[in-house]
JSON list of C-alpha atoms in Angstrom, two decimals:
[
{"chain": "A", "resi": 1, "resn": "HIS", "atom": "CA", "xyz": [237.25, -8.18, 76.78]},
{"chain": "A", "resi": 2, "resn": "ILE", "atom": "CA", "xyz": [240.07, -6.49, 74.88]},
{"chain": "A", "resi": 3, "resn": "GLY", "atom": "CA", "xyz": [243.42, -8.26, 74.69]},
{"chain": "A", "resi": 4, "resn": "GLY", "atom": "CA", "xyz": [246.77, -6.59, 75.53]},
{"chain": "A", "resi": 5, "resn": "SER", "atom": "CA", "xyz": [247.87, -5.75, 71.96]},
{"chain": "A", "resi": 6, "resn": "ASP", "atom": "CA", "xyz": [244.37, -4.69, 70.94]},
{"chain": "A", "resi": 7, "resn": "ARG", "atom": "CA", "xyz": [244.17, -2.49, 74.05]},
{"chain": "A", "resi": 8, "resn": "GLY", "atom": "CA", "xyz": [247.42, -0.76, 73.06]},
{"chain": "A", "resi": 9, "resn": "GLN", "atom": "CA", "xyz": [246.07, -0.12, 69.55]},
{"chain": "A", "resi": 10, "resn": "VAL", "atom": "CA", "xyz": [242.83, 1.35, 70.93]},
{"chain": "A", "resi": 11, "resn": "ASP", "atom": "CA", "xyz": [244.80, 3.58, 73.32]},
{"chain": "A", "resi": 12, "resn": "GLY", "atom": "CA", "xyz": [246.99, 4.74, 70.42]},
{"chain": "A", "resi": 13, "resn": "GLU", "atom": "CA", "xyz": [243.95, 5.58, 68.29]},
{"chain": "A", "resi": 14, "resn": "ILE", "atom": "CA", "xyz": [242.36, 7.51, 71.15]},
{"chain": "A", "resi": 15, "resn": "LEU", "atom": "CA", "xyz": [245.62, 9.40, 71.73]},
{"chain": "A", "resi": 16, "resn": "ALA", "atom": "CA", "xyz": [245.88, 10.28, 68.03]},
{"chain": "A", "resi": 17, "resn": "MET", "atom": "CA", "xyz": [242.27, 11.47, 67.98]},
{"chain": "A", "resi": 18, "resn": "MET", "atom": "CA", "xyz": [242.87, 13.59, 71.08]},
{"chain": "A", "resi": 19, "resn": "ARG", "atom": "CA", "xyz": [245.89, 15.21, 69.40]},
{"chain": "A", "resi": 20, "resn": "TRP", "atom": "CA", "xyz": [243.71, 16.18, 66.41]},
{"chain": "A", "resi": 21, "resn": "ILE", "atom": "CA", "xyz": [241.01, 17.56, 68.69]},
{"chain": "A", "resi": 22, "resn": "THR", "atom": "CA", "xyz": [243.61, 19.56, 70.63]},
{"chain": "A", "resi": 23, "resn": "LEU", "atom": "CA", "xyz": [245.11, 20.92, 67.39]},
{"chain": "A", "resi": 24, "resn": "LEU", "atom": "CA", "xyz": [241.66, 21.88, 66.08]},
{"chain": "A", "resi": 25, "resn": "SER", "atom": "CA", "xyz": [240.84, 23.52, 69.41]},
{"chain": "A", "resi": 26, "resn": "ASP", "atom": "CA", "xyz": [244.09, 25.53, 69.33]},
{"chain": "A", "resi": 27, "resn": "LEU", "atom": "CA", "xyz": [243.42, 26.70, 65.77]},
{"chain": "A", "resi": 28, "resn": "MET", "atom": "CA", "xyz": [239.72, 27.54, 66.17]},
{"chain": "A", "resi": 29, "resn": "ILE", "atom": "CA", "xyz": [240.01, 31.17, 67.35]},
{"chain": "A", "resi": 30, "resn": "PRO", "atom": "CA", "xyz": [242.74, 32.14, 64.84]},
{"chain": "A", "resi": 31, "resn": "LEU", "atom": "CA", "xyz": [240.70, 30.51, 62.04]},
{"chain": "A", "resi": 32, "resn": "ILE", "atom": "CA", "xyz": [237.61, 32.49, 63.06]},
{"chain": "A", "resi": 33, "resn": "PHE", "atom": "CA", "xyz": [239.63, 35.73, 62.94]},
{"chain": "A", "resi": 34, "resn": "VAL", "atom": "CA", "xyz": [241.06, 34.84, 59.53]},
{"chain": "A", "resi": 35, "resn": "GLY", "atom": "CA", "xyz": [237.59, 33.98, 58.27]},
{"chain": "A", "resi": 36, "resn": "ILE", "atom": "CA", "xyz": [236.09, 37.27, 59.46]},
{"chain": "A", "resi": 37, "resn": "ILE", "atom": "CA", "xyz": [238.93, 39.33, 57.98]},
{"chain": "A", "resi": 38, "resn": "THR", "atom": "CA", "xyz": [238.77, 37.42, 54.70]},
{"chain": "A", "resi": 39, "resn": "TYR", "atom": "CA", "xyz": [235.00, 37.88, 54.46]},
{"chain": "A", "resi": 40, "resn": "GLY", "atom": "CA", "xyz": [235.38, 41.61, 55.18]},
{"chain": "A", "resi": 41, "resn": "LEU", "atom": "CA", "xyz": [238.04, 42.00, 52.52]},
{"chain": "A", "resi": 42, "resn": "LEU", "atom": "CA", "xyz": [235.93, 40.09, 49.97]},
{"chain": "A", "resi": 43, "resn": "GLN", "atom": "CA", "xyz": [233.02, 42.44, 50.74]},
{"chain": "A", "resi": 44, "resn": "ARG", "atom": "CA", "xyz": [235.41, 45.41, 50.23]},
{"chain": "A", "resi": 45, "resn": "VAL", "atom": "CA", "xyz": [235.02, 46.56, 53.84]},
{"chain": "A", "resi": 46, "resn": "ASN", "atom": "CA", "xyz": [237.77, 48.53, 55.54]},
{"chain": "A", "resi": 47, "resn": "VAL", "atom": "CA", "xyz": [238.32, 45.88, 58.21]},
{"chain": "A", "resi": 48, "resn": "LEU", "atom": "CA", "xyz": [240.71, 47.91, 60.37]},
{"chain": "A", "resi": 49, "resn": "GLU", "atom": "CA", "xyz": [238.43, 50.95, 60.45]},
{"chain": "A", "resi": 50, "resn": "SER", "atom": "CA", "xyz": [235.44, 48.75, 61.29]},
{"chain": "A", "resi": 51, "resn": "PHE", "atom": "CA", "xyz": [237.46, 47.13, 64.06]},
{"chain": "A", "resi": 52, "resn": "PHE", "atom": "CA", "xyz": [238.35, 50.52, 65.58]},
{"chain": "A", "resi": 53, "resn": "ARG", "atom": "CA", "xyz": [234.72, 51.69, 65.39]},
{"chain": "A", "resi": 54, "resn": "GLY", "atom": "CA", "xyz": [233.70, 48.52, 67.24]},
{"chain": "A", "resi": 55, "resn": "VAL", "atom": "CA", "xyz": [236.35, 49.09, 69.91]},
{"chain": "A", "resi": 56, "resn": "VAL", "atom": "CA", "xyz": [235.11, 52.66, 70.47]},
{"chain": "A", "resi": 57, "resn": "LYS", "atom": "CA", "xyz": [231.49, 51.49, 70.75]},
{"chain": "A", "resi": 58, "resn": "GLY", "atom": "CA", "xyz": [232.52, 48.69, 73.13]},
{"chain": "A", "resi": 59, "resn": "ALA", "atom": "CA", "xyz": [234.48, 51.12, 75.31]},
{"chain": "A", "resi": 60, "resn": "LYS", "atom": "CA", "xyz": [231.41, 53.39, 75.52]},
{"chain": "A", "resi": 61, "resn": "VAL", "atom": "CA", "xyz": [229.25, 50.46, 76.62]},
{"chain": "A", "resi": 62, "resn": "VAL", "atom": "CA", "xyz": [231.80, 49.49, 79.29]},
{"chain": "A", "resi": 63, "resn": "TRP", "atom": "CA", "xyz": [231.91, 53.10, 80.50]},
{"chain": "A", "resi": 64, "resn": "ASP", "atom": "CA", "xyz": [228.11, 53.26, 80.65]},
{"chain": "A", "resi": 65, "resn": "ILE", "atom": "CA", "xyz": [227.69, 50.02, 82.64]},
{"chain": "A", "resi": 66, "resn": "PHE", "atom": "CA", "xyz": [230.70, 50.49, 84.93]},
{"chain": "A", "resi": 67, "resn": "PRO", "atom": "CA", "xyz": [228.81, 52.29, 87.74]},
{"chain": "A", "resi": 68, "resn": "THR", "atom": "CA", "xyz": [226.19, 49.54, 87.80]},
{"chain": "A", "resi": 69, "resn": "PHE", "atom": "CA", "xyz": [228.84, 46.84, 87.80]},
{"chain": "A", "resi": 70, "resn": "LEU", "atom": "CA", "xyz": [230.87, 48.52, 90.54]},
{"chain": "A", "resi": 71, "resn": "SER", "atom": "CA", "xyz": [227.84, 49.02, 92.79]},
{"chain": "A", "resi": 72, "resn": "LEU", "atom": "CA", "xyz": [226.89, 45.36, 92.33]},
{"chain": "A", "resi": 73, "resn": "VAL", "atom": "CA", "xyz": [230.41, 44.19, 93.24]},
{"chain": "A", "resi": 74, "resn": "VAL", "atom": "CA", "xyz": [230.36, 46.39, 96.37]},
{"chain": "A", "resi": 75, "resn": "ALA", "atom": "CA", "xyz": [226.88, 45.12, 97.33]},
{"chain": "A", "resi": 76, "resn": "VAL", "atom": "CA", "xyz": [228.01, 41.49, 97.03]},
{"chain": "A", "resi": 77, "resn": "GLY", "atom": "CA", "xyz": [231.08, 42.23, 99.16]},
{"chain": "A", "resi": 78, "resn": "VAL", "atom": "CA", "xyz": [228.96, 43.91, 101.83]},
{"chain": "A", "resi": 79, "resn": "PHE", "atom": "CA", "xyz": [226.42, 41.05, 101.74]},
{"chain": "A", "resi": 80, "resn": "GLN", "atom": "CA", "xyz": [229.13, 38.44, 102.30]},
{"chain": "A", "resi": 81, "resn": "SER", "atom": "CA", "xyz": [231.30, 40.29, 104.83]},
{"chain": "A", "resi": 82, "resn": "SER", "atom": "CA", "xyz": [228.40, 41.59, 106.95]},
{"chain": "A", "resi": 83, "resn": "GLY", "atom": "CA", "xyz": [227.30, 38.10, 107.93]},
{"chain": "A", "resi": 84, "resn": "ALA", "atom": "CA", "xyz": [223.93, 38.52, 106.18]},
{"chain": "A", "resi": 85, "resn": "LEU", "atom": "CA", "xyz": [224.60, 35.45, 104.05]},
{"chain": "A", "resi": 86, "resn": "GLU", "atom": "CA", "xyz": [225.15, 33.29, 107.13]},
{"chain": "A", "resi": 87, "resn": "VAL", "atom": "CA", "xyz": [222.02, 34.65, 108.84]},
{"chain": "A", "resi": 88, "resn": "LEU", "atom": "CA", "xyz": [219.88, 34.09, 105.74]},
{"chain": "A", "resi": 89, "resn": "THR", "atom": "CA", "xyz": [221.34, 30.59, 105.33]},
{"chain": "A", "resi": 90, "resn": "ALA", "atom": "CA", "xyz": [220.48, 29.74, 108.94]},
{"chain": "A", "resi": 91, "resn": "LEU", "atom": "CA", "xyz": [216.92, 31.02, 108.44]},
{"chain": "A", "resi": 92, "resn": "LEU", "atom": "CA", "xyz": [216.47, 28.91, 105.30]},
{"chain": "A", "resi": 93, "resn": "GLU", "atom": "CA", "xyz": [217.97, 25.66, 106.67]},
{"chain": "A", "resi": 94, "resn": "PRO", "atom": "CA", "xyz": [214.60, 24.32, 107.91]},
{"chain": "A", "resi": 95, "resn": "VAL", "atom": "CA", "xyz": [213.11, 24.89, 104.46]},
{"chain": "A", "resi": 96, "resn": "GLY", "atom": "CA", "xyz": [216.17, 23.21, 102.93]},
{"chain": "A", "resi": 97, "resn": "LYS", "atom": "CA", "xyz": [215.69, 20.15, 105.12]},
{"chain": "A", "resi": 98, "resn": "MET", "atom": "CA", "xyz": [212.01, 20.02, 104.19]},
{"chain": "A", "resi": 99, "resn": "ILE", "atom": "CA", "xyz": [212.83, 19.89, 100.46]},
{"chain": "A", "resi": 100, "resn": "HIS", "atom": "CA", "xyz": [215.89, 17.62, 100.98]},
{"chain": "A", "resi": 101, "resn": "MET", "atom": "CA", "xyz": [218.40, 20.30, 100.03]},
{"chain": "A", "resi": 102, "resn": "PRO", "atom": "CA", "xyz": [221.74, 19.92, 101.85]},
{"chain": "A", "resi": 103, "resn": "SER", "atom": "CA", "xyz": [222.49, 23.05, 103.88]},
{"chain": "A", "resi": 104, "resn": "PRO", "atom": "CA", "xyz": [225.87, 23.76, 102.16]},
{"chain": "A", "resi": 105, "resn": "LEU", "atom": "CA", "xyz": [223.95, 24.41, 98.94]},
{"chain": "A", "resi": 106, "resn": "ILE", "atom": "CA", "xyz": [221.82, 27.21, 100.41]},
{"chain": "A", "resi": 107, "resn": "PRO", "atom": "CA", "xyz": [224.52, 29.93, 100.34]},
{"chain": "A", "resi": 108, "resn": "ILE", "atom": "CA", "xyz": [225.46, 28.88, 96.81]},
{"chain": "A", "resi": 109, "resn": "ALA", "atom": "CA", "xyz": [221.84, 29.17, 95.67]},
{"chain": "A", "resi": 110, "resn": "LEU", "atom": "CA", "xyz": [221.53, 32.58, 97.33]},
{"chain": "A", "resi": 111, "resn": "THR", "atom": "CA", "xyz": [224.74, 34.03, 95.89]},
{"chain": "A", "resi": 112, "resn": "LYS", "atom": "CA", "xyz": [224.07, 32.63, 92.41]},
{"chain": "A", "resi": 113, "resn": "PHE", "atom": "CA", "xyz": [221.08, 35.00, 92.18]},
{"chain": "A", "resi": 114, "resn": "ILE", "atom": "CA", "xyz": [223.48, 37.91, 92.63]},
{"chain": "A", "resi": 115, "resn": "SER", "atom": "CA", "xyz": [227.00, 37.02, 91.48]},
{"chain": "A", "resi": 116, "resn": "SER", "atom": "CA", "xyz": [228.43, 34.13, 89.53]},
{"chain": "A", "resi": 117, "resn": "SER", "atom": "CA", "xyz": [231.98, 34.70, 90.74]},
{"chain": "A", "resi": 118, "resn": "ALA", "atom": "CA", "xyz": [230.93, 34.69, 94.40]},
{"chain": "A", "resi": 119, "resn": "SER", "atom": "CA", "xyz": [228.97, 31.48, 93.93]},
{"chain": "A", "resi": 120, "resn": "THR", "atom": "CA", "xyz": [231.88, 29.91, 92.03]},
{"chain": "A", "resi": 121, "resn": "GLY", "atom": "CA", "xyz": [234.13, 30.48, 95.03]},
{"chain": "A", "resi": 122, "resn": "LEU", "atom": "CA", "xyz": [231.58, 28.72, 97.25]},
{"chain": "A", "resi": 123, "resn": "VAL", "atom": "CA", "xyz": [231.26, 25.88, 94.73]},
{"chain": "A", "resi": 124, "resn": "LEU", "atom": "CA", "xyz": [235.01, 25.30, 94.71]},
{"chain": "A", "resi": 125, "resn": "GLN", "atom": "CA", "xyz": [235.03, 25.17, 98.51]},
{"chain": "A", "resi": 126, "resn": "LEU", "atom": "CA", "xyz": [232.12, 22.72, 98.46]},
{"chain": "A", "resi": 127, "resn": "PHE", "atom": "CA", "xyz": [234.01, 20.50, 96.00]},
{"chain": "A", "resi": 128, "resn": "LYS", "atom": "CA", "xyz": [237.03, 20.52, 98.36]},
{"chain": "A", "resi": 129, "resn": "ASP", "atom": "CA", "xyz": [234.85, 19.67, 101.36]},
{"chain": "A", "resi": 130, "resn": "PHE", "atom": "CA", "xyz": [232.55, 17.03, 99.82]},
{"chain": "A", "resi": 131, "resn": "GLY", "atom": "CA", "xyz": [233.99, 16.15, 96.40]},
{"chain": "A", "resi": 132, "resn": "PRO", "atom": "CA", "xyz": [232.40, 16.74, 92.99]},
{"chain": "A", "resi": 133, "resn": "ASP", "atom": "CA", "xyz": [230.89, 13.23, 92.86]},
{"chain": "A", "resi": 134, "resn": "SER", "atom": "CA", "xyz": [229.10, 13.54, 96.20]},
{"chain": "A", "resi": 135, "resn": "LEU", "atom": "CA", "xyz": [225.39, 14.30, 96.48]},
{"chain": "A", "resi": 136, "resn": "GLU", "atom": "CA", "xyz": [226.25, 17.91, 97.32]},
{"chain": "A", "resi": 137, "resn": "GLY", "atom": "CA", "xyz": [228.71, 18.16, 94.42]},
{"chain": "A", "resi": 138, "resn": "ILE", "atom": "CA", "xyz": [226.29, 16.73, 91.87]},
{"chain": "A", "resi": 139, "resn": "MET", "atom": "CA", "xyz": [223.42, 18.93, 93.05]},
{"chain": "A", "resi": 140, "resn": "THR", "atom": "CA", "xyz": [225.66, 22.00, 92.98]},
{"chain": "A", "resi": 141, "resn": "SER", "atom": "CA", "xyz": [226.90, 21.25, 89.47]},
{"chain": "A", "resi": 142, "resn": "ILE", "atom": "CA", "xyz": [223.35, 20.90, 88.17]},
{"chain": "A", "resi": 143, "resn": "MET", "atom": "CA", "xyz": [222.19, 24.01, 90.05]},
{"chain": "A", "resi": 144, "resn": "ILE", "atom": "CA", "xyz": [225.04, 26.20, 88.80]},
{"chain": "A", "resi": 145, "resn": "GLY", "atom": "CA", "xyz": [224.43, 25.03, 85.24]},
{"chain": "A", "resi": 146, "resn": "SER", "atom": "CA", "xyz": [220.68, 25.61, 85.33]},
{"chain": "A", "resi": 147, "resn": "THR", "atom": "CA", "xyz": [220.37, 28.93, 87.16]},
{"chain": "A", "resi": 148, "resn": "GLU", "atom": "CA", "xyz": [221.25, 32.50, 86.24]},
{"chain": "A", "resi": 149, "resn": "THR", "atom": "CA", "xyz": [222.79, 35.47, 88.00]},
{"chain": "A", "resi": 150, "resn": "ILE", "atom": "CA", "xyz": [219.55, 37.41, 87.83]},
{"chain": "A", "resi": 151, "resn": "LEU", "atom": "CA", "xyz": [220.52, 40.68, 89.48]},
{"chain": "A", "resi": 152, "resn": "TYR", "atom": "CA", "xyz": [223.82, 40.94, 87.63]},
{"chain": "A", "resi": 153, "resn": "THR", "atom": "CA", "xyz": [222.28, 40.13, 84.28]},
{"chain": "A", "resi": 154, "resn": "MET", "atom": "CA", "xyz": [219.33, 42.47, 84.72]},
{"chain": "A", "resi": 155, "resn": "SER", "atom": "CA", "xyz": [221.37, 45.37, 86.06]},
{"chain": "A", "resi": 156, "resn": "VAL", "atom": "CA", "xyz": [224.16, 45.19, 83.49]},
{"chain": "A", "resi": 157, "resn": "TYR", "atom": "CA", "xyz": [222.15, 44.38, 80.38]},
{"chain": "A", "resi": 158, "resn": "PHE", "atom": "CA", "xyz": [219.17, 46.56, 81.15]},
{"chain": "A", "resi": 159, "resn": "SER", "atom": "CA", "xyz": [221.38, 49.52, 82.00]},
{"chain": "A", "resi": 160, "resn": "ALA", "atom": "CA", "xyz": [223.38, 49.00, 78.79]},
{"chain": "A", "resi": 161, "resn": "ALA", "atom": "CA", "xyz": [220.19, 48.84, 76.74]},
{"chain": "A", "resi": 162, "resn": "LYS", "atom": "CA", "xyz": [218.62, 51.66, 78.79]},
{"chain": "A", "resi": 163, "resn": "VAL", "atom": "CA", "xyz": [215.58, 49.51, 79.66]},
{"chain": "A", "resi": 164, "resn": "ILE", "atom": "CA", "xyz": [213.50, 51.09, 82.42]},
{"chain": "A", "resi": 165, "resn": "LYS", "atom": "CA", "xyz": [210.35, 48.94, 82.50]},
{"chain": "A", "resi": 166, "resn": "THR", "atom": "CA", "xyz": [211.41, 45.34, 83.11]},
{"chain": "A", "resi": 167, "resn": "ARG", "atom": "CA", "xyz": [207.83, 44.02, 83.29]},
{"chain": "A", "resi": 168, "resn": "TYR", "atom": "CA", "xyz": [207.89, 40.34, 84.26]},
{"chain": "A", "resi": 169, "resn": "THR", "atom": "CA", "xyz": [211.61, 39.76, 83.84]},
{"chain": "A", "resi": 170, "resn": "LEU", "atom": "CA", "xyz": [212.44, 39.48, 87.54]},
{"chain": "A", "resi": 171, "resn": "SER", "atom": "CA", "xyz": [209.50, 37.27, 88.47]},
{"chain": "A", "resi": 172, "resn": "GLY", "atom": "CA", "xyz": [210.05, 35.05, 85.44]},
{"chain": "A", "resi": 173, "resn": "ALA", "atom": "CA", "xyz": [213.76, 34.74, 86.16]},
{"chain": "A", "resi": 174, "resn": "LEU", "atom": "CA", "xyz": [213.11, 33.92, 89.83]},
{"chain": "A", "resi": 175, "resn": "ILE", "atom": "CA", "xyz": [210.66, 31.19, 88.84]},
{"chain": "A", "resi": 176, "resn": "ALA", "atom": "CA", "xyz": [213.18, 29.79, 86.34]},
{"chain": "A", "resi": 177, "resn": "ASN", "atom": "CA", "xyz": [215.94, 29.80, 88.98]},
{"chain": "A", "resi": 178, "resn": "LEU", "atom": "CA", "xyz": [213.70, 28.09, 91.52]},
{"chain": "A", "resi": 179, "resn": "ALA", "atom": "CA", "xyz": [212.87, 25.47, 88.90]},
{"chain": "A", "resi": 180, "resn": "GLY", "atom": "CA", "xyz": [216.61, 24.96, 88.31]},
{"chain": "A", "resi": 181, "resn": "ILE", "atom": "CA", "xyz": [217.21, 24.57, 92.04]},
{"chain": "A", "resi": 182, "resn": "GLY", "atom": "CA", "xyz": [214.30, 22.12, 92.29]},
{"chain": "A", "resi": 183, "resn": "ALA", "atom": "CA", "xyz": [215.63, 20.14, 89.33]},
{"chain": "A", "resi": 184, "resn": "SER", "atom": "CA", "xyz": [219.09, 19.98, 90.89]},
{"chain": "A", "resi": 185, "resn": "ILE", "atom": "CA", "xyz": [217.64, 18.56, 94.11]},
{"chain": "A", "resi": 186, "resn": "PHE", "atom": "CA", "xyz": [215.52, 15.97, 92.29]},
{"chain": "A", "resi": 187, "resn": "LEU", "atom": "CA", "xyz": [218.20, 14.95, 89.80]},
{"chain": "A", "resi": 188, "resn": "GLY", "atom": "CA", "xyz": [220.95, 14.89, 92.42]},
{"chain": "A", "resi": 189, "resn": "HIS", "atom": "CA", "xyz": [218.99, 12.49, 94.62]},
{"chain": "A", "resi": 190, "resn": "TRP", "atom": "CA", "xyz": [218.01, 10.42, 91.59]},
{"chain": "A", "resi": 191, "resn": "MET", "atom": "CA", "xyz": [221.60, 10.18, 90.29]},
{"chain": "A", "resi": 192, "resn": "VAL", "atom": "CA", "xyz": [223.09, 9.26, 93.67]},
{"chain": "A", "resi": 193, "resn": "GLY", "atom": "CA", "xyz": [220.17, 7.01, 94.57]},
{"chain": "A", "resi": 194, "resn": "ALA", "atom": "CA", "xyz": [219.58, 8.78, 97.85]}
]
């Protein structure tokens, strides 16, 4: 038990520490830039010219992957607005019940395979409906943190790197995502005690 004056001192120390952490956080990016520029100058590198070369290369990469990115965004929009997500969710609900997965998580799991931003919108809605500390909220948090946007990642990175033969990437990524979904179900029930 902490007394009143001791409690005030502890709160003050925590507040002072939080101010230092906030200051360090605010300075981190500028310090990284200063460090990179300083290192470049010490190595006698034309930092500005190197920066411009990097910008040009980055713009070329963006230009190369833009068609893939745009087609993926359109496909996600069509998938959601066509009602296919709702139909697929309804078809998978019996499987979800069998593995003790709440039905509101099914559309999140399906969209996470394709698009992180689409699944994030569904996650925020789930948090509003059930709360982040509910069984659904905990499972969703674990699932989002332990799964990957497979189609987005493969299409963007493989097209940027001009990879044609993906070998076992898709099957391995699907297995990893299913393991993440399974872990979220198990850990969510374990954490809530359900």
